[in-house]
Amino acid sequence: MEFDIRGKVAIVGGSSKGLGKACAVALAKEGVNIVLCARQEEALQGAKTEIEALGVEVLALSVDMASEDDNQRIIDETLRRFGRIDILINNSGGPKPGTFREITLSDLDEAYQSVLKYNIRMIQGCLTYMERNGWGRIVNITSITVKEPAPNMVLSNIFRSAVVSYAKTISKEIISKGITINNVSPGYFKTDRVTQLMKVRAEAEGISMADYEQMAILDFPHKRYMDPQELGSLVCFLCSEQGRSINGTTIQVDGGLLSGLF
């Protein structure tokens, strides 16, 4: 299937590895030029080299997604290099795990900056240029906690759900200008984030991480952790011309893990 997005420009958050990198790779395979955004310079340059080999232009920016100055720098550098912004993939590291009794007000402020405020700043900053061209795609990478809150992930429950609410709120207005916004809610992919969470939970239960992982996949209908590229392919479709009527939705990629109907 031809997605008709060759030559577009995509900003992809947290894209030096994991789910963000998978989204960048999927888009690059369709001929989209990529702006990689991440903190770790070494991983960033490795991703840049890998994606350039797919035949697209890549701008790699070492930035902190929670920083207002860095968010503006991403937009400015993208415009300086490419002169346009067509696609925005919002993806940042998840907030620290913990129950409502364990989190502090400082944790709350940090999660607000790194998840909700980052998403809103990037959306508002990019919309002007998408509207100017009469075309745009925004995809927010959230979590299955927006559909089924987890007791030990209270910060994710709060702020990722707020991202979904914000996206839904603006979706009807911006589609009239050729722009769609959607949320993708990943389940358990084998990323650094999931490895971190497994370590915390294994320590809490007093078992090894390997033992915890084997226990965890027993509860998965498909009995495995998913490949990040599975999510990248969905995000790529949402950014395509064929996905132009999918708007304001929240799609889970969880292998059937959640039991809810919606």
Coordinates of N, CA and C in Angstrom, one line a residue, residues 33-224:
N33 N 11.1 12.4 5.7 CA 12.3 12.9 6.4 C 12.0 13.1 7.9
I34 N 13.0 12.8 8.7 CA 12.8 12.6 10.1 C 13.7 13.6 10.9
V35 N 13.0 14.1 12.0 CA 13.7 14.9 13.0 C 13.7 14.0 14.3
L36 N 14.9 13.5 14.6 CA 15.0 12.6 15.8 C 15.3 13.5 17.0
C37 N 14.6 13.2 18.1 CA 14.7 14.0 19.3 C 14.9 13.1 20.5
A38 N 16.0 13.2 21.2 CA 16.3 12.4 22.4 C 17.4 13.0 23.2
R39 N 17.6 12.5 24.4 CA 18.7 13.0 25.3 C 20.1 12.4 25.0
Q40 N 20.1 11.1 24.8 CA 21.4 10.4 24.8 C 22.0 10.6 23.4
E41 N 23.2 11.3 23.4 CA 23.8 11.6 22.1 C 24.3 10.4 21.3
E42 N 24.8 9.4 22.0 CA 25.4 8.3 21.3 C 24.3 7.5 20.7
A43 N 23.2 7.2 21.4 CA 22.0 6.5 20.9 C 21.4 7.2 19.7
L44 N 21.4 8.6 19.9 CA 20.8 9.4 18.9 C 21.5 9.3 17.5
Q45 N 22.9 9.4 17.6 CA 23.7 9.3 16.4 C 23.6 7.9 15.8
G46 N 23.5 6.9 16.6 CA 23.3 5.6 16.0 C 22.0 5.4 15.3
A47 N 20.9 6.0 15.8 CA 19.6 6.0 15.2 C 19.7 6.8 13.9
K48 N 20.4 7.9 13.9 CA 20.5 8.8 12.7 C 21.1 8.0 11.6
T49 N 22.2 7.4 11.9 CA 23.0 6.6 10.8 C 22.1 5.5 10.3
E50 N 21.4 4.8 11.1 CA 20.5 3.7 10.7 C 19.4 4.2 9.8
I51 N 18.8 5.3 10.2 CA 17.6 5.8 9.4 C 18.0 6.5 8.1
E52 N 19.2 7.1 8.1 CA 19.7 7.7 6.9 C 19.9 6.7 5.8
A53 N 20.3 5.5 6.2 CA 20.5 4.4 5.3 C 19.2 4.0 4.5
L54 N 18.1 4.4 5.0 CA 16.8 4.2 4.3 C 16.5 5.2 3.2
G55 N 17.5 6.2 3.1 CA 17.4 7.1 1.9 C 16.6 8.4 2.2
V56 N 16.5 8.7 3.5 CA 15.8 10.0 3.8 C 16.8 10.9 4.5
E57 N 16.4 12.2 4.6 CA 17.2 13.1 5.4 C 16.8 13.0 6.9
V58 N 17.8 13.2 7.7 CA 17.6 13.0 9.2 C 18.3 14.2 9.9
L59 N 17.5 14.8 10.7 CA 18.1 15.8 11.7 C 18.0 15.3 13.1
A60 N 19.1 15.2 13.7 CA 19.2 14.6 15.1 C 19.4 15.7 16.1
L61 N 18.5 15.8 17.1 CA 18.6 16.9 18.1 C 18.7 16.3 19.5
S62 N 19.7 16.6 20.2 CA 19.9 16.2 21.6 C 19.1 17.2 22.5
V63 N 18.0 16.8 23.0 CA 17.1 17.7 23.7 C 16.4 17.0 24.9
D64 N 15.9 17.8 25.8 CA 15.1 17.3 26.9 C 13.7 17.6 26.6
M65 N 12.8 16.6 26.4 CA 11.5 16.8 25.9 C 10.6 17.6 27.0
A66 N 11.1 17.6 28.2 CA 10.4 18.3 29.3 C 10.7 19.8 29.3
S67 N 11.7 20.2 28.5 CA 12.2 21.6 28.5 C 11.4 22.5 27.5
E68 N 10.9 23.6 28.0 CA 10.2 24.5 27.1 C 11.1 25.0 26.0
D69 N 12.3 25.4 26.4 CA 13.3 25.9 25.5 C 13.7 24.9 24.4
D70 N 13.9 23.6 24.9 CA 14.2 22.6 23.9 C 13.0 22.3 23.0
N71 N 11.8 22.3 23.5 CA 10.7 22.1 22.6 C 10.6 23.2 21.5
Q72 N 10.9 24.4 21.8 CA 10.9 25.5 20.8 C 12.1 25.3 19.9
R73 N 13.2 24.8 20.4 CA 14.4 24.6 19.6 C 14.1 23.5 18.5
I74 N 13.4 22.5 18.9 CA 13.0 21.4 18.0 C 12.3 22.0 16.8
I75 N 11.3 22.8 17.1 CA 10.5 23.4 16.0 C 11.3 24.4 15.2
D76 N 12.1 25.2 15.8 CA 12.9 26.2 15.1 C 14.0 25.5 14.2
E77 N 14.6 24.4 14.7 CA 15.6 23.7 13.9 C 15.0 22.9 12.8
T78 N 13.8 22.4 13.0 CA 13.1 21.7 11.9 C 12.8 22.6 10.8
L79 N 12.3 23.8 11.1 CA 11.9 24.8 10.1 C 13.2 25.3 9.4
R80 N 14.2 25.4 10.1 CA 15.5 25.9 9.5 C 16.0 24.9 8.5
R81 N 15.9 23.6 8.8 CA 16.4 22.5 8.0 C 15.5 22.2 6.8
F82 N 14.2 22.1 7.1 CA 13.3 21.6 6.1 C 12.2 22.6 5.6
G83 N 12.0 23.6 6.4 CA 11.0 24.7 6.0 C 9.6 24.3 6.2
R84 N 9.3 23.1 6.9 CA 7.9 22.7 7.0 C 7.9 21.7 8.2
I85 N 6.7 21.5 8.7 CA 6.4 20.4 9.7 C 5.1 19.8 9.3
D86 N 5.1 18.5 9.0 CA 3.9 17.8 8.5 C 3.4 16.8 9.5
I87 N 4.3 16.2 10.3 CA 3.9 15.1 11.2 C 4.6 15.3 12.5
L88 N 3.8 15.1 13.6 CA 4.3 15.2 14.9 C 4.0 13.9 15.7
I89 N 5.0 13.2 16.1 CA 4.8 12.1 17.0 C 5.3 12.4 18.4
N90 N 4.3 12.6 19.3 CA 4.7 13.0 20.7 C 5.0 11.7 21.5
N91 N 6.2 11.6 22.0 CA 6.6 10.4 22.7 C 7.7 10.8 23.7
S92 N 7.4 10.7 25.0 CA 8.4 11.0 26.0 C 8.5 9.9 27.0
G93 N 9.6 9.8 27.7 CA 9.7 8.8 28.8 C 8.6 8.9 29.8
G94 N 8.1 7.8 30.2 CA 7.0 7.8 31.1 C 7.4 8.2 32.5
P95 N 6.5 8.8 33.3 CA 6.8 9.2 34.7 C 7.1 8.0 35.6
K96 N 7.7 8.3 36.7 CA 8.2 7.2 37.6 C 7.0 6.4 38.1
P97 N 7.1 5.1 38.3 CA 6.1 4.3 38.8 C 5.9 4.6 40.3
G98 N 4.7 4.3 40.8 CA 4.4 4.4 42.3 C 2.9 4.5 42.5
T99 N 2.5 4.2 43.7 CA 1.1 4.3 44.1 C 0.8 5.7 44.5
F100 N -0.4 6.0 44.8 CA -0.8 7.4 45.1 C -0.2 7.8 46.5
R101 N 0.1 6.8 47.3 CA 0.7 7.1 48.6 C 2.2 7.4 48.5
E102 N 2.8 6.9 47.4 CA 4.3 7.0 47.3 C 4.7 8.2 46.6
I103 N 3.9 8.8 45.7 CA 4.4 9.9 44.9 C 4.4 11.2 45.7
T104 N 5.3 12.1 45.4 CA 5.4 13.4 46.0 C 4.9 14.5 45.1
L105 N 4.8 15.7 45.7 CA 4.4 16.8 44.9 C 5.4 17.2 43.8
S106 N 6.7 16.9 44.2 CA 7.7 17.1 43.2 C 7.6 16.1 42.0
D107 N 7.3 14.9 42.3 CA 7.0 13.9 41.3 C 5.9 14.3 40.4
L108 N 4.9 14.9 41.0 CA 3.7 15.4 40.3 C 4.1 16.5 39.3
D109 N 4.9 17.4 39.7 CA 5.3 18.5 38.9 C 6.2 18.0 37.7
E110 N 7.1 17.1 38.0 CA 8.0 16.6 37.0 C 7.2 15.8 35.9
A111 N 6.2 15.0 36.3 CA 5.4 14.3 35.4 C 4.5 15.2 34.5
Y112 N 4.0 16.3 35.1 CA 3.2 17.3 34.4 C 4.1 17.9 33.3
Q113 N 5.3 18.3 33.6 CA 6.2 18.9 32.6 C 6.6 17.9 31.5
S114 N 6.9 16.7 31.9 CA 7.5 15.7 30.9 C 6.4 15.0 30.0
V115 N 5.2 15.0 30.5 CA 4.1 14.3 29.7 C 3.1 15.3 29.2
L116 N 2.3 15.9 30.1 CA 1.2 16.7 29.6 C 1.7 18.0 28.9
K117 N 2.5 18.8 29.7 CA 2.9 20.1 29.1 C 3.7 19.9 27.9
Y118 N 4.6 18.9 27.9 CA 5.4 18.7 26.6 C 4.5 18.4 25.4
N119 N 3.5 17.6 25.6 CA 2.6 17.3 24.5 C 1.8 18.6 24.0
I120 N 1.3 19.3 24.9 CA 0.6 20.5 24.6 C 1.5 21.5 23.9
R121 N 2.6 21.7 24.4 CA 3.6 22.7 23.8 C 3.9 22.3 22.4
M122 N 4.2 21.1 22.2 CA 4.6 20.6 20.8 C 3.4 20.7 19.9
I123 N 2.3 20.3 20.3 CA 1.1 20.4 19.5 C 0.8 21.8 19.1
Q124 N 0.7 22.7 20.0 CA 0.5 24.1 19.8 C 1.5 24.8 18.9
G125 N 2.8 24.4 19.1 CA 3.9 24.9 18.3 C 3.9 24.5 16.9
C126 N 3.4 23.3 16.6 CA 3.5 22.7 15.3 C 2.2 23.0 14.5
L127 N 1.1 23.2 15.2 CA -0.2 23.4 14.5 C -0.1 24.6 13.5
T128 N 0.5 25.7 13.8 CA 0.6 26.8 13.0 C 1.1 26.5 11.6
Y129 N 2.1 25.6 11.6 CA 2.8 25.3 10.3 C 2.0 24.2 9.5
M130 N 1.3 23.4 10.2 CA 0.4 22.4 9.6 C -0.8 23.1 9.0
E131 N -1.3 24.0 9.7 CA -2.5 24.8 9.2 C -2.1 25.6 7.9
R132 N -0.9 26.1 7.9 CA -0.4 26.9 6.8 C -0.4 26.0 5.5
N133 N -0.1 24.8 5.7 CA 0.0 23.9 4.5 C -1.3 23.1 4.3
G134 N -2.3 23.2 5.2 CA -3.6 22.5 5.0 C -3.5 21.0 5.2
W135 N -2.5 20.6 5.9 CA -2.3 19.1 6.1 C -1.4 18.9 7.3
G136 N -1.8 17.9 8.1 CA -1.0 17.5 9.2 C -1.4 16.3 9.9
R137 N -0.5 15.6 10.6 CA -0.8 14.4 11.4 C -0.1 14.5 12.7
I138 N -0.9 14.3 13.8 CA -0.4 14.3 15.1 C -0.7 13.0 15.8
V139 N 0.2 12.3 16.3 CA 0.0 11.0 17.0 C 0.7 11.1 18.4
N140 N -0.1 10.9 19.5 CA 0.5 10.9 20.8 C 0.7 9.4 21.3
I141 N 1.9 9.1 21.7 CA 2.1 7.8 22.2 C 1.8 7.8 23.7
T142 N 0.8 7.1 24.2 CA 0.4 7.2 25.6 C 0.7 5.9 26.2
S143 N -0.3 5.2 26.8 CA -0.2 3.9 27.5 C -1.5 3.3 27.7
I144 N -1.6 2.0 27.9 CA -2.8 1.3 28.1 C -3.4 1.8 29.5
T145 N -2.7 2.5 30.3 CA -3.2 3.0 31.5 C -4.3 4.1 31.3
V146 N -4.4 4.6 30.1 CA -5.4 5.6 29.8 C -6.8 4.9 29.7
K147 N -6.8 3.6 29.4 CA -8.0 2.8 29.3 C -8.3 1.9 30.5
E148 N -7.2 1.6 31.2 CA -7.4 0.7 32.4 C -6.3 1.1 33.4
P149 N -6.6 2.1 34.3 CA -5.6 2.6 35.2 C -4.9 1.5 36.1
A150 N -3.6 1.7 36.2 CA -2.8 0.7 37.1 C -2.6 1.3 38.4
P151 N -2.7 0.6 39.5 CA -2.6 1.1 40.8 C -1.2 1.6 41.2
N152 N -0.2 1.1 40.5 CA 1.2 1.5 40.8 C 1.7 2.4 39.7
M153 N 0.9 3.0 38.9 CA 1.3 3.9 37.8 C 0.4 5.2 37.9
V154 N 0.3 5.7 39.1 CA -0.7 6.8 39.2 C -0.3 8.0 38.4
L155 N 1.0 8.4 38.3 CA 1.3 9.5 37.5 C 1.0 9.3 36.0
S156 N 1.3 8.1 35.5 CA 0.9 7.8 34.1 C -0.6 7.9 33.9
N157 N -1.3 7.3 34.9 CA -2.8 7.4 34.9 C -3.3 8.8 34.7
I158 N -2.8 9.7 35.5 CA -3.2 11.1 35.5 C -2.9 11.8 34.2
F159 N -1.6 11.9 33.9 CA -1.2 12.8 32.8 C -1.3 12.2 31.4
R160 N -1.2 10.9 31.3 CA -1.5 10.4 29.9 C -2.9 10.5 29.6
S161 N -3.8 10.3 30.6 CA -5.2 10.4 30.3 C -5.6 11.9 30.0
A162 N -4.9 12.8 30.6 CA -5.1 14.2 30.3 C -4.7 14.5 28.8
V163 N -3.6 13.9 28.3 CA -3.2 14.0 26.9 C -4.3 13.6 26.0
V164 N -4.9 12.4 26.3 CA -6.0 11.9 25.5 C -7.2 12.9 25.5
S165 N -7.5 13.4 26.6 CA -8.6 14.4 26.7 C -8.3 15.6 25.9
Y166 N -7.1 16.1 26.0 CA -6.7 17.3 25.2 C -6.9 17.0 23.7
A167 N -6.4 15.9 23.3 CA -6.4 15.5 21.9 C -7.8 15.4 21.4
K168 N -8.7 14.8 22.2 CA -10.1 14.7 21.8 C -10.8 16.0 21.7
T169 N -10.4 16.9 22.6 CA -11.0 18.2 22.6 C -10.8 19.0 21.4
I170 N -9.5 19.0 20.8 CA -9.2 19.8 19.7 C -9.4 19.1 18.4
S171 N -9.7 17.8 18.4 CA -9.8 17.0 17.1 C -10.8 17.5 16.1
K172 N -12.0 17.9 16.6 CA -13.0 18.3 15.7 C -12.7 19.6 15.0
E173 N -12.0 20.5 15.7 CA -11.6 21.7 15.1 C -10.6 21.6 14.1
I174 N -9.5 20.8 14.3 CA -8.4 20.8 13.4 C -8.6 20.0 12.2
I175 N -9.5 19.0 12.2 CA -9.7 18.2 11.0 C -10.2 19.0 9.9
S176 N -11.0 20.1 10.2 CA -11.5 20.9 9.1 C -10.3 21.6 8.4
K177 N -9.1 21.6 8.9 CA -8.0 22.2 8.3 C -7.0 21.2 7.8
G178 N -7.5 19.9 7.6 CA -6.7 18.9 7.1 C -5.8 18.2 8.0
I179 N -6.0 18.4 9.3 CA -5.1 17.8 10.3 C -5.8 16.8 11.2
T180 N -5.2 15.7 11.5 CA -5.8 14.7 12.4 C -4.9 14.6 13.6
I181 N -5.6 14.2 14.7 CA -4.8 13.9 15.9 C -5.4 12.6 16.6
N182 N -4.5 11.7 16.9 CA -4.9 10.4 17.5 C -3.9 10.0 18.6
N183 N -4.3 9.1 19.4 CA -3.5 8.5 20.4 C -3.3 7.0 20.2
V184 N -2.1 6.6 20.5 CA -1.8 5.1 20.4 C -1.4 4.7 21.8
S185 N -2.0 3.7 22.3 CA -1.8 3.2 23.7 C -1.1 1.9 23.7
P186 N 0.2 1.9 23.9 CA 0.9 0.6 23.8 C 0.8 -0.2 25.1
G187 N 0.7 -1.5 24.9 CA 0.8 -2.4 26.1 C 2.3 -2.8 26.3
Y188 N 2.6 -4.0 26.4 CA 3.9 -4.4 26.9 C 4.8 -4.8 25.7
F189 N 5.7 -3.8 25.4 CA 6.7 -4.0 24.4 C 8.0 -4.1 25.2
K190 N 9.0 -4.8 24.6 CA 10.3 -5.0 25.3 C 11.1 -3.7 25.0
T191 N 10.9 -2.7 25.8 CA 11.7 -1.5 25.8 C 12.4 -1.3 27.1
D192 N 13.3 -0.2 27.1 CA 13.9 0.1 28.4 C 13.0 0.4 29.5
R193 N 11.9 1.1 29.1 CA 10.8 1.5 30.1 C 10.2 0.3 30.7
V194 N 9.9 -0.7 29.9 CA 9.3 -1.9 30.5 C 10.3 -2.7 31.4
T195 N 11.5 -2.7 30.9 CA 12.5 -3.3 31.7 C 12.7 -2.7 33.1
Q196 N 12.6 -1.3 33.1 CA 12.7 -0.6 34.4 C 11.5 -1.0 35.3
L197 N 10.3 -1.0 34.7 CA 9.2 -1.4 35.5 C 9.2 -2.8 36.0
M198 N 9.7 -3.7 35.2 CA 9.9 -5.1 35.6 C 10.9 -5.2 36.8
K199 N 11.9 -4.4 36.7 CA 12.9 -4.4 37.8 C 12.3 -4.0 39.1
V200 N 11.5 -2.9 39.1 CA 10.9 -2.4 40.3 C 9.9 -3.4 40.9
R201 N 9.1 -4.0 40.0 CA 8.1 -5.0 40.5 C 8.8 -6.3 41.0
A202 N 9.9 -6.7 40.3 CA 10.6 -7.9 40.8 C 11.2 -7.7 42.2
E203 N 11.8 -6.5 42.4 CA 12.4 -6.2 43.7 C 11.3 -6.2 44.7
A204 N 10.1 -5.6 44.4 CA 9.0 -5.5 45.4 C 8.6 -6.9 45.8
E205 N 8.6 -7.9 44.9 CA 8.2 -9.2 45.2 C 9.3 -10.2 45.6
G206 N 10.6 -9.6 45.6 CA 11.7 -10.4 46.1 C 12.1 -11.6 45.2
I207 N 11.9 -11.4 43.9 CA 12.3 -12.4 42.9 C 13.2 -11.8 41.8
S208 N 13.8 -12.6 41.0 CA 14.7 -12.1 40.0 C 13.9 -11.5 38.8
M209 N 14.5 -10.7 38.1 CA 13.8 -10.1 36.9 C 13.4 -11.1 35.9
A210 N 14.3 -12.1 35.7 CA 14.0 -13.1 34.7 C 12.8 -13.9 35.1
D211 N 12.7 -14.2 36.4 CA 11.5 -14.9 36.9 C 10.2 -14.1 36.8
Y212 N 10.4 -12.8 37.1 CA 9.2 -11.9 37.0 C 8.7 -11.8 35.5
E213 N 9.7 -11.8 34.6 CA 9.3 -11.7 33.2 C 8.5 -12.9 32.7
Q214 N 9.0 -14.1 33.2 CA 8.3 -15.3 32.8 C 6.9 -15.4 33.4
M215 N 6.7 -14.8 34.6 CA 5.4 -14.7 35.2 C 4.5 -13.8 34.5
A216 N 5.1 -12.6 34.1 CA 4.3 -11.6 33.4 C 3.7 -12.1 32.1
I217 N 4.5 -12.8 31.3 CA 4.0 -13.1 30.0 C 2.9 -14.2 30.1
L218 N 2.8 -14.9 31.2 CA 1.8 -15.9 31.4 C 0.4 -15.2 31.3
D219 N 0.3 -13.9 31.7 CA -0.9 -13.2 31.7 C -1.3 -12.6 30.4
F220 N -0.3 -12.6 29.4 CA -0.6 -12.0 28.1 C -1.3 -13.1 27.2
P221 N -2.3 -12.7 26.5 CA -3.0 -13.6 25.7 C -2.1 -14.2 24.6
H222 N -1.1 -13.4 24.1 CA -0.2 -13.9 23.1 C 1.1 -14.4 23.6
K223 N 1.3 -14.4 24.9 CA 2.4 -15.0 25.6 C 3.8 -14.4 25.2
R224 N 3.8 -13.2 24.9 CA 5.1 -12.6 24.5 C 5.1 -11.1 24.7

